[in-house]
C-alpha cells in the first residue's frame, strides 16, 4: 500500500466533498487503500469517521477512496488507533502483495503488534475479498477484476522487459523502462512493484514517476538509510 504525502491543506472547505480534486491533484485519482485508479467514483474518505468524533472538514482527516473501500470501511473504526494509515505511516513496508487469490498479506517480519495493526486495515476495507477466499466479494465489488486485468498488463510488460534488460547499451532498454513506469500509472502501484521485484532499474523509474506526480512518501535518513517515521505515524 503506497504511502502518500498529502502536503498542507490548500484551502478551507465548506463541504468535505470540495476537497476531492485538491486531494487528487496531490496524490492522484487512486484509492488510498486498494490502489485502484478511478476518475469517476473517487470519494473523499474520513479516516477517523465523523460518527465517532472525526473532524468533517479537516484536511488531515481526508483520504481518497474508491466507492467499494469506502462503503466497506464505513464507520467501523472508531479512531485512527490500532491501524496504520498511508497518509502518516510507511504503509509500503507492511504488506506482501501476491499474484494469487490471497492478494495481500501482512509481512511476517513485523512484530506481533505491527502485524495486528496492519491486518486490521486489510479487514477494515475488505482487501482480502477475492473469489475462492473465505471472504468473498459482492457482485458489485469489481476491485479484484480490475486488479487481475492490470496484473495481465503488468506481466506482459515484464515478459517484454526480460528480453531487453541485459542490453545495457541499447536505447530501447531505457525507453522500455520509462514506458513501463508510465503504464504503471493506470493503478495498483504495489502490484507493479511486486511483478518487477528485483528489477531495480524498473522499480526506481516507477518510484520516480509516482513520487514526482503523486507524492509517494519514501523519505529515508541520509546517514542510516532507515525510513523516516512522520509526525503522528507509528512505523
PDB file of C-alpha atoms in Angstrom:
ATOM      1  CA  UNK A   1       0.000   0.000   0.000  1.00  0.00           C
ATOM      2  CA  UNK A   2       1.750   3.132  -1.167  1.00  0.00           C
ATOM      3  CA  UNK A   3       2.479   5.757   1.464  1.00  0.00           C
ATOM      4  CA  UNK A   4       1.498   9.259   0.373  1.00  0.00           C
ATOM      5  CA  UNK A   5       2.286  12.831   1.325  1.00  0.00           C
ATOM      6  CA  UNK A   6      -0.844  14.978   1.133  1.00  0.00           C
ATOM      7  CA  UNK A   7       1.018  18.168   1.968  1.00  0.00           C
ATOM      8  CA  UNK A   8      -0.615  21.121   3.688  1.00  0.00           C
ATOM      9  CA  UNK A   9      -4.279  21.934   3.157  1.00  0.00           C
ATOM     10  CA  UNK A  10      -4.541  24.182   0.074  1.00  0.00           C
ATOM     11  CA  UNK A  11      -7.626  25.943   1.435  1.00  0.00           C
ATOM     12  CA  UNK A  12     -10.501  25.688   3.898  1.00  0.00           C
ATOM     13  CA  UNK A  13     -13.598  23.727   2.934  1.00  0.00           C
ATOM     14  CA  UNK A  14     -17.277  24.410   3.460  1.00  0.00           C
ATOM     15  CA  UNK A  15     -18.072  20.844   2.386  1.00  0.00           C
ATOM     16  CA  UNK A  16     -15.700  17.908   2.643  1.00  0.00           C
ATOM     17  CA  UNK A  17     -16.538  16.810  -0.929  1.00  0.00           C
ATOM     18  CA  UNK A  18     -14.889  20.022  -2.166  1.00  0.00           C
ATOM     19  CA  UNK A  19     -11.521  18.528  -1.250  1.00  0.00           C
ATOM     20  CA  UNK A  20     -11.800  15.718  -3.800  1.00  0.00           C
ATOM     21  CA  UNK A  21      -9.949  17.315  -6.691  1.00  0.00           C
ATOM     22  CA  UNK A  22      -7.415  19.027  -4.423  1.00  0.00           C
ATOM     23  CA  UNK A  23      -6.534  15.649  -2.944  1.00  0.00           C
ATOM     24  CA  UNK A  24      -6.363  14.056  -6.387  1.00  0.00           C
ATOM     25  CA  UNK A  25      -4.032  16.769  -7.687  1.00  0.00           C
ATOM     26  CA  UNK A  26      -1.708  15.865  -4.865  1.00  0.00           C
ATOM     27  CA  UNK A  27      -1.954  12.053  -4.573  1.00  0.00           C
ATOM     28  CA  UNK A  28      -3.730  11.100  -7.800  1.00  0.00           C
ATOM     29  CA  UNK A  29      -7.125   9.645  -8.638  1.00  0.00           C
ATOM     30  CA  UNK A  30      -6.361   6.390  -6.857  1.00  0.00           C
ATOM     31  CA  UNK A  31      -7.945   4.650  -3.919  1.00  0.00           C
ATOM     32  CA  UNK A  32      -5.660   5.110  -0.923  1.00  0.00           C
ATOM     33  CA  UNK A  33      -6.401   1.543   0.189  1.00  0.00           C
ATOM     34  CA  UNK A  34      -6.828  -0.869  -2.734  1.00  0.00           C
ATOM     35  CA  UNK A  35      -4.800   1.405  -5.094  1.00  0.00           C
ATOM     36  CA  UNK A  36      -7.331   1.131  -7.897  1.00  0.00           C
ATOM     37  CA  UNK A  37      -7.295   4.036 -10.329  1.00  0.00           C
ATOM     38  CA  UNK A  38     -10.727   5.640 -10.519  1.00  0.00           C
ATOM     39  CA  UNK A  39     -11.508   9.030 -12.039  1.00  0.00           C
ATOM     40  CA  UNK A  40     -15.290   8.861 -11.894  1.00  0.00           C
ATOM     41  CA  UNK A  41     -16.162   7.433  -8.488  1.00  0.00           C
ATOM     42  CA  UNK A  42     -13.325   8.617  -6.250  1.00  0.00           C
ATOM     43  CA  UNK A  43     -14.637   9.737  -2.870  1.00  0.00           C
ATOM     44  CA  UNK A  44     -13.307  11.822  -0.001  1.00  0.00           C
ATOM     45  CA  UNK A  45     -12.997   9.432   2.911  1.00  0.00           C
ATOM     46  CA  UNK A  46     -12.853  10.404   6.587  1.00  0.00           C
ATOM     47  CA  UNK A  47     -10.065   8.333   8.101  1.00  0.00           C
ATOM     48  CA  UNK A  48     -11.452   8.987  11.571  1.00  0.00           C
ATOM     49  CA  UNK A  49     -15.200   8.637  10.954  1.00  0.00           C
ATOM     50  CA  UNK A  50     -17.315  11.648  11.794  1.00  0.00           C
ATOM     51  CA  UNK A  51     -19.761   9.283  13.558  1.00  0.00           C
ATOM     52  CA  UNK A  52     -17.013   8.721  16.124  1.00  0.00           C
ATOM     53  CA  UNK A  53     -15.827  12.304  16.508  1.00  0.00           C
ATOM     54  CA  UNK A  54     -13.655  12.742  13.434  1.00  0.00           C
ATOM     55  CA  UNK A  55     -13.433  16.269  12.026  1.00  0.00           C
ATOM     56  CA  UNK A  56     -15.665  16.550   8.963  1.00  0.00           C
ATOM     57  CA  UNK A  57     -13.761  19.402   7.278  1.00  0.00           C
ATOM     58  CA  UNK A  58     -10.162  18.809   8.335  1.00  0.00           C
ATOM     59  CA  UNK A  59      -7.660  18.079   5.543  1.00  0.00           C
ATOM     60  CA  UNK A  60      -5.723  15.894   7.972  1.00  0.00           C
ATOM     61  CA  UNK A  61      -8.751  13.615   8.225  1.00  0.00           C
ATOM     62  CA  UNK A  62      -9.173  13.177   4.457  1.00  0.00           C
ATOM     63  CA  UNK A  63      -8.033  10.408   2.153  1.00  0.00           C
ATOM     64  CA  UNK A  64      -9.286   9.344  -1.261  1.00  0.00           C
ATOM     65  CA  UNK A  65     -11.130   6.074  -1.541  1.00  0.00           C
ATOM     66  CA  UNK A  66     -12.937   4.087  -4.185  1.00  0.00           C
ATOM     67  CA  UNK A  67     -16.636   3.520  -3.521  1.00  0.00           C
ATOM     68  CA  UNK A  68     -16.038  -0.100  -2.535  1.00  0.00           C
ATOM     69  CA  UNK A  69     -13.362   0.515   0.109  1.00  0.00           C
ATOM     70  CA  UNK A  70     -15.273   3.487   1.486  1.00  0.00           C
ATOM     71  CA  UNK A  71     -18.536   1.551   1.719  1.00  0.00           C
ATOM     72  CA  UNK A  72     -16.902  -1.425   3.427  1.00  0.00           C
ATOM     73  CA  UNK A  73     -14.933   0.748   5.843  1.00  0.00           C
ATOM     74  CA  UNK A  74     -17.918   2.970   6.630  1.00  0.00           C
ATOM     75  CA  UNK A  75     -17.637   3.976  10.313  1.00  0.00           C
ATOM     76  CA  UNK A  76     -16.295   0.634  11.524  1.00  0.00           C
ATOM     77  CA  UNK A  77     -13.141   2.127  13.031  1.00  0.00           C
ATOM     78  CA  UNK A  78     -13.793   4.399  15.994  1.00  0.00           C
ATOM     79  CA  UNK A  79     -10.487   6.273  15.592  1.00  0.00           C
ATOM     80  CA  UNK A  80      -7.094   6.019  13.891  1.00  0.00           C
ATOM     81  CA  UNK A  81      -5.756   3.951  16.804  1.00  0.00           C
ATOM     82  CA  UNK A  82      -4.990   0.287  16.153  1.00  0.00           C
ATOM     83  CA  UNK A  83      -4.350   0.725  12.426  1.00  0.00           C
ATOM     84  CA  UNK A  84      -1.716   2.072  10.056  1.00  0.00           C
ATOM     85  CA  UNK A  85      -2.654   4.739   7.512  1.00  0.00           C
ATOM     86  CA  UNK A  86      -0.999   5.653   4.192  1.00  0.00           C
ATOM     87  CA  UNK A  87      -1.012   9.401   4.890  1.00  0.00           C
ATOM     88  CA  UNK A  88       1.045   9.149   8.104  1.00  0.00           C
ATOM     89  CA  UNK A  89       2.699   5.695   8.108  1.00  0.00           C
ATOM     90  CA  UNK A  90       5.168   3.928   5.836  1.00  0.00           C
ATOM     91  CA  UNK A  91       2.476   1.512   4.716  1.00  0.00           C
ATOM     92  CA  UNK A  92       4.576   0.280   1.785  1.00  0.00           C
ATOM     93  CA  UNK A  93       6.714  -1.580   4.353  1.00  0.00           C
ATOM     94  CA  UNK A  94       3.825  -3.561   5.802  1.00  0.00           C
ATOM     95  CA  UNK A  95       2.458  -5.836   3.113  1.00  0.00           C
ATOM     96  CA  UNK A  96       3.434  -8.550   0.669  1.00  0.00           C
ATOM     97  CA  UNK A  97       1.368  -8.469  -2.498  1.00  0.00           C
ATOM     98  CA  UNK A  98       0.721 -11.757  -4.213  1.00  0.00           C
ATOM     99  CA  UNK A  99      -0.249 -12.870  -7.696  1.00  0.00           C
ATOM    100  CA  UNK A 100      -2.856 -15.338  -6.479  1.00  0.00           C
ATOM    101  CA  UNK A 101      -6.144 -15.100  -4.635  1.00  0.00           C
ATOM    102  CA  UNK A 102      -4.575 -14.070  -1.345  1.00  0.00           C
ATOM    103  CA  UNK A 103      -3.926 -10.637  -2.931  1.00  0.00           C
ATOM    104  CA  UNK A 104      -2.295  -9.019   0.089  1.00  0.00           C
ATOM    105  CA  UNK A 105      -0.653 -10.403   3.213  1.00  0.00           C
ATOM    106  CA  UNK A 106       0.961  -8.809   6.224  1.00  0.00           C
ATOM    107  CA  UNK A 107       4.731  -9.287   6.259  1.00  0.00           C
ATOM    108  CA  UNK A 108       5.794 -11.904   8.783  1.00  0.00           C
ATOM    109  CA  UNK A 109       8.954  -9.923   9.552  1.00  0.00           C
ATOM    110  CA  UNK A 110       6.868  -7.422  11.537  1.00  0.00           C
ATOM    111  CA  UNK A 111       6.427  -7.823  15.272  1.00  0.00           C
ATOM    112  CA  UNK A 112       3.077  -9.055  16.556  1.00  0.00           C
ATOM    113  CA  UNK A 113       1.659  -5.619  17.315  1.00  0.00           C
ATOM    114  CA  UNK A 114       2.627  -4.377  13.869  1.00  0.00           C
ATOM    115  CA  UNK A 115       1.095  -7.445  12.229  1.00  0.00           C
ATOM    116  CA  UNK A 116      -2.133  -6.935  14.163  1.00  0.00           C
ATOM    117  CA  UNK A 117      -2.397  -3.257  13.204  1.00  0.00           C
ATOM    118  CA  UNK A 118      -1.601  -3.935   9.557  1.00  0.00           C
ATOM    119  CA  UNK A 119      -4.048  -6.846   9.443  1.00  0.00           C
ATOM    120  CA  UNK A 120      -6.885  -4.764  10.825  1.00  0.00           C
ATOM    121  CA  UNK A 121      -6.670  -2.398   7.869  1.00  0.00           C
ATOM    122  CA  UNK A 122      -6.985  -5.307   5.419  1.00  0.00           C
ATOM    123  CA  UNK A 123     -10.154  -6.396   7.172  1.00  0.00           C
ATOM    124  CA  UNK A 124     -11.467  -2.856   7.598  1.00  0.00           C
ATOM    125  CA  UNK A 125     -11.603  -2.165   3.858  1.00  0.00           C
ATOM    126  CA  UNK A 126     -12.011  -5.736   2.614  1.00  0.00           C
ATOM    127  CA  UNK A 127      -8.712  -6.070   0.773  1.00  0.00           C
ATOM    128  CA  UNK A 128      -8.915  -9.844   1.242  1.00  0.00           C
ATOM    129  CA  UNK A 129     -12.114 -10.138  -0.789  1.00  0.00           C
ATOM    130  CA  UNK A 130     -11.376 -12.384  -3.754  1.00  0.00           C
ATOM    131  CA  UNK A 131     -13.123 -15.351  -5.422  1.00  0.00           C
ATOM    132  CA  UNK A 132     -12.034 -18.540  -3.713  1.00  0.00           C
ATOM    133  CA  UNK A 133     -11.261 -16.821  -0.423  1.00  0.00           C
ATOM    134  CA  UNK A 134     -13.344 -17.232   2.702  1.00  0.00           C
ATOM    135  CA  UNK A 135     -14.142 -13.514   2.383  1.00  0.00           C
ATOM    136  CA  UNK A 136     -15.902 -13.317  -0.986  1.00  0.00           C
ATOM    137  CA  UNK A 137     -16.514 -10.107  -2.949  1.00  0.00           C
ATOM    138  CA  UNK A 138     -20.067  -8.979  -3.514  1.00  0.00           C
ATOM    139  CA  UNK A 139     -21.465  -8.915  -7.030  1.00  0.00           C
ATOM    140  CA  UNK A 140     -20.903  -5.145  -7.143  1.00  0.00           C
ATOM    141  CA  UNK A 141     -17.316  -5.294  -5.869  1.00  0.00           C
ATOM    142  CA  UNK A 142     -15.167  -5.224  -9.009  1.00  0.00           C
ATOM    143  CA  UNK A 143     -11.855  -4.323  -7.397  1.00  0.00           C
ATOM    144  CA  UNK A 144     -10.469  -7.815  -7.881  1.00  0.00           C
ATOM    145  CA  UNK A 145     -11.496  -7.876 -11.557  1.00  0.00           C
ATOM    146  CA  UNK A 146      -9.611  -4.701 -12.388  1.00  0.00           C
ATOM    147  CA  UNK A 147      -6.630  -5.861 -10.361  1.00  0.00           C
ATOM    148  CA  UNK A 148      -6.496  -9.098 -12.383  1.00  0.00           C
ATOM    149  CA  UNK A 149      -6.739  -7.187 -15.663  1.00  0.00           C
ATOM    150  CA  UNK A 150      -3.865  -4.923 -14.699  1.00  0.00           C
ATOM    151  CA  UNK A 151      -1.899  -7.937 -13.490  1.00  0.00           C
ATOM    152  CA  UNK A 152      -2.072  -9.303 -17.052  1.00  0.00           C
ATOM    153  CA  UNK A 153      -0.866  -5.968 -18.437  1.00  0.00           C
ATOM    154  CA  UNK A 154       1.996  -5.791 -15.946  1.00  0.00           C
ATOM    155  CA  UNK A 155       3.041  -9.386 -16.631  1.00  0.00           C
ATOM    156  CA  UNK A 156       3.063  -8.702 -20.373  1.00  0.00           C
ATOM    157  CA  UNK A 157       5.293  -5.700 -19.730  1.00  0.00           C
ATOM    158  CA  UNK A 158       7.589  -7.856 -17.623  1.00  0.00           C
ATOM    159  CA  UNK A 159       7.871 -10.528 -20.318  1.00  0.00           C
ATOM    160  CA  UNK A 160       8.922  -7.882 -22.832  1.00  0.00           C
ATOM    161  CA  UNK A 161      11.318  -6.347 -20.349  1.00  0.00           C
ATOM    162  CA  UNK A 162      13.281  -9.582 -19.756  1.00  0.00           C
ATOM    163  CA  UNK A 163      14.037  -9.726 -23.471  1.00  0.00           C
ATOM    164  CA  UNK A 164      15.949  -6.425 -23.398  1.00  0.00           C
ATOM    165  CA  UNK A 165      17.113  -5.957 -19.809  1.00  0.00           C
ATOM    166  CA  UNK A 166      20.647  -7.237 -20.457  1.00  0.00           C
ATOM    167  CA  UNK A 167      21.211  -4.939 -23.454  1.00  0.00           C
ATOM    168  CA  UNK A 168      22.566  -2.064 -21.397  1.00  0.00           C
ATOM    169  CA  UNK A 169      23.800  -0.059 -24.375  1.00  0.00           C
ATOM    170  CA  UNK A 170      20.527  -0.211 -26.245  1.00  0.00           C
ATOM    171  CA  UNK A 171      18.354   2.933 -26.263  1.00  0.00           C
ATOM    172  CA  UNK A 172      15.325   0.633 -26.332  1.00  0.00           C
ATOM    173  CA  UNK A 173      16.165  -0.578 -22.846  1.00  0.00           C
ATOM    174  CA  UNK A 174      15.850   2.894 -21.347  1.00  0.00           C
ATOM    175  CA  UNK A 175      12.728   3.577 -23.417  1.00  0.00           C
ATOM    176  CA  UNK A 176      11.116   0.393 -22.114  1.00  0.00           C
ATOM    177  CA  UNK A 177      11.926   1.253 -18.507  1.00  0.00           C
ATOM    178  CA  UNK A 178      10.266   4.633 -18.962  1.00  0.00           C
ATOM    179  CA  UNK A 179       7.271   3.122 -20.750  1.00  0.00           C
ATOM    180  CA  UNK A 180       6.712   0.554 -18.009  1.00  0.00           C
ATOM    181  CA  UNK A 181       6.764   3.299 -15.391  1.00  0.00           C
ATOM    182  CA  UNK A 182       4.286   5.392 -17.384  1.00  0.00           C
ATOM    183  CA  UNK A 183       1.984   2.411 -17.833  1.00  0.00           C
ATOM    184  CA  UNK A 184       2.053   1.675 -14.094  1.00  0.00           C
ATOM    185  CA  UNK A 185       0.130   4.910 -13.571  1.00  0.00           C
ATOM    186  CA  UNK A 186      -3.062   3.097 -14.574  1.00  0.00           C
ATOM    187  CA  UNK A 187      -3.154   1.948 -10.968  1.00  0.00           C
ATOM    188  CA  UNK A 188      -2.303  -0.754  -8.422  1.00  0.00           C
ATOM    189  CA  UNK A 189       1.162   0.630  -7.722  1.00  0.00           C
ATOM    190  CA  UNK A 190       2.133  -2.187  -5.333  1.00  0.00           C
ATOM    191  CA  UNK A 191       1.164  -4.855  -7.871  1.00  0.00           C
ATOM    192  CA  UNK A 192       3.626  -3.377 -10.374  1.00  0.00           C
ATOM    193  CA  UNK A 193       6.310  -3.316  -7.689  1.00  0.00           C
ATOM    194  CA  UNK A 194       5.618  -6.975  -6.921  1.00  0.00           C
ATOM    195  CA  UNK A 195       5.801  -8.105 -10.542  1.00  0.00           C
ATOM    196  CA  UNK A 196       9.054  -6.196 -11.121  1.00  0.00           C
ATOM    197  CA  UNK A 197      10.526  -7.267  -7.793  1.00  0.00           C
ATOM    198  CA  UNK A 198      14.312  -7.459  -8.153  1.00  0.00           C
ATOM    199  CA  UNK A 199      14.354  -5.358 -11.333  1.00  0.00           C
ATOM    200  CA  UNK A 200      15.861  -2.312  -9.648  1.00  0.00           C
ATOM    201  CA  UNK A 201      16.110  -0.095 -12.726  1.00  0.00           C
ATOM    202  CA  UNK A 202      12.408  -0.501 -13.372  1.00  0.00           C
ATOM    203  CA  UNK A 203      11.440  -0.084  -9.715  1.00  0.00           C
ATOM    204  CA  UNK A 204      13.488   3.101  -9.458  1.00  0.00           C
ATOM    205  CA  UNK A 205      11.759   4.582 -12.501  1.00  0.00           C
ATOM    206  CA  UNK A 206       8.336   3.578 -11.181  1.00  0.00           C
ATOM    207  CA  UNK A 207       9.085   5.293  -7.874  1.00  0.00           C
ATOM    208  CA  UNK A 208      10.414   8.409  -9.595  1.00  0.00           C
ATOM    209  CA  UNK A 209       7.310   8.927 -11.693  1.00  0.00           C
ATOM    210  CA  UNK A 210       4.858   8.160  -8.869  1.00  0.00           C
ATOM    211  CA  UNK A 211       6.717  10.392  -6.425  1.00  0.00           C
ATOM    212  CA  UNK A 212       7.085  13.272  -8.878  1.00  0.00           C
ATOM    213  CA  UNK A 213       3.445  13.209  -9.959  1.00  0.00           C
ATOM    214  CA  UNK A 214       1.567  11.843  -6.980  1.00  0.00           C
ATOM    215  CA  UNK A 215       3.795  12.357  -3.960  1.00  0.00           C
ATOM    216  CA  UNK A 216       4.587   8.873  -2.762  1.00  0.00           C
ATOM    217  CA  UNK A 217       6.280   9.091   0.599  1.00  0.00           C
ATOM    218  CA  UNK A 218       9.601   7.259   0.854  1.00  0.00           C
ATOM    219  CA  UNK A 219      11.829   9.543   2.877  1.00  0.00           C
ATOM    220  CA  UNK A 220      14.933   7.953   4.433  1.00  0.00           C
ATOM    221  CA  UNK A 221      17.581   9.159   6.848  1.00  0.00           C
ATOM    222  CA  UNK A 222      20.686  10.064   4.854  1.00  0.00           C
ATOM    223  CA  UNK A 223      23.033   8.660   7.464  1.00  0.00           C
ATOM    224  CA  UNK A 224      21.343   5.421   8.448  1.00  0.00           C
ATOM    225  CA  UNK A 225      19.146   4.737   5.423  1.00  0.00           C
ATOM    226  CA  UNK A 226      16.250   3.982   7.768  1.00  0.00           C
ATOM    227  CA  UNK A 227      12.835   5.198   6.716  1.00  0.00           C
ATOM    228  CA  UNK A 228      11.687   8.352   8.456  1.00  0.00           C
ATOM    229  CA  UNK A 229       8.561   7.969  10.559  1.00  0.00           C
ATOM    230  CA  UNK A 230       6.334  11.003  10.159  1.00  0.00           C
ATOM    231  CA  UNK A 231       4.687  13.063  12.862  1.00  0.00           C
ATOM    232  CA  UNK A 232       1.738  11.101  14.289  1.00  0.00           C
ATOM    233  CA  UNK A 233       2.936   7.987  12.433  1.00  0.00           C
ATOM    234  CA  UNK A 234       3.859   4.696  14.073  1.00  0.00           C
ATOM    235  CA  UNK A 235       6.043   2.957  11.508  1.00  0.00           C
TER     236      UNK A 235
END
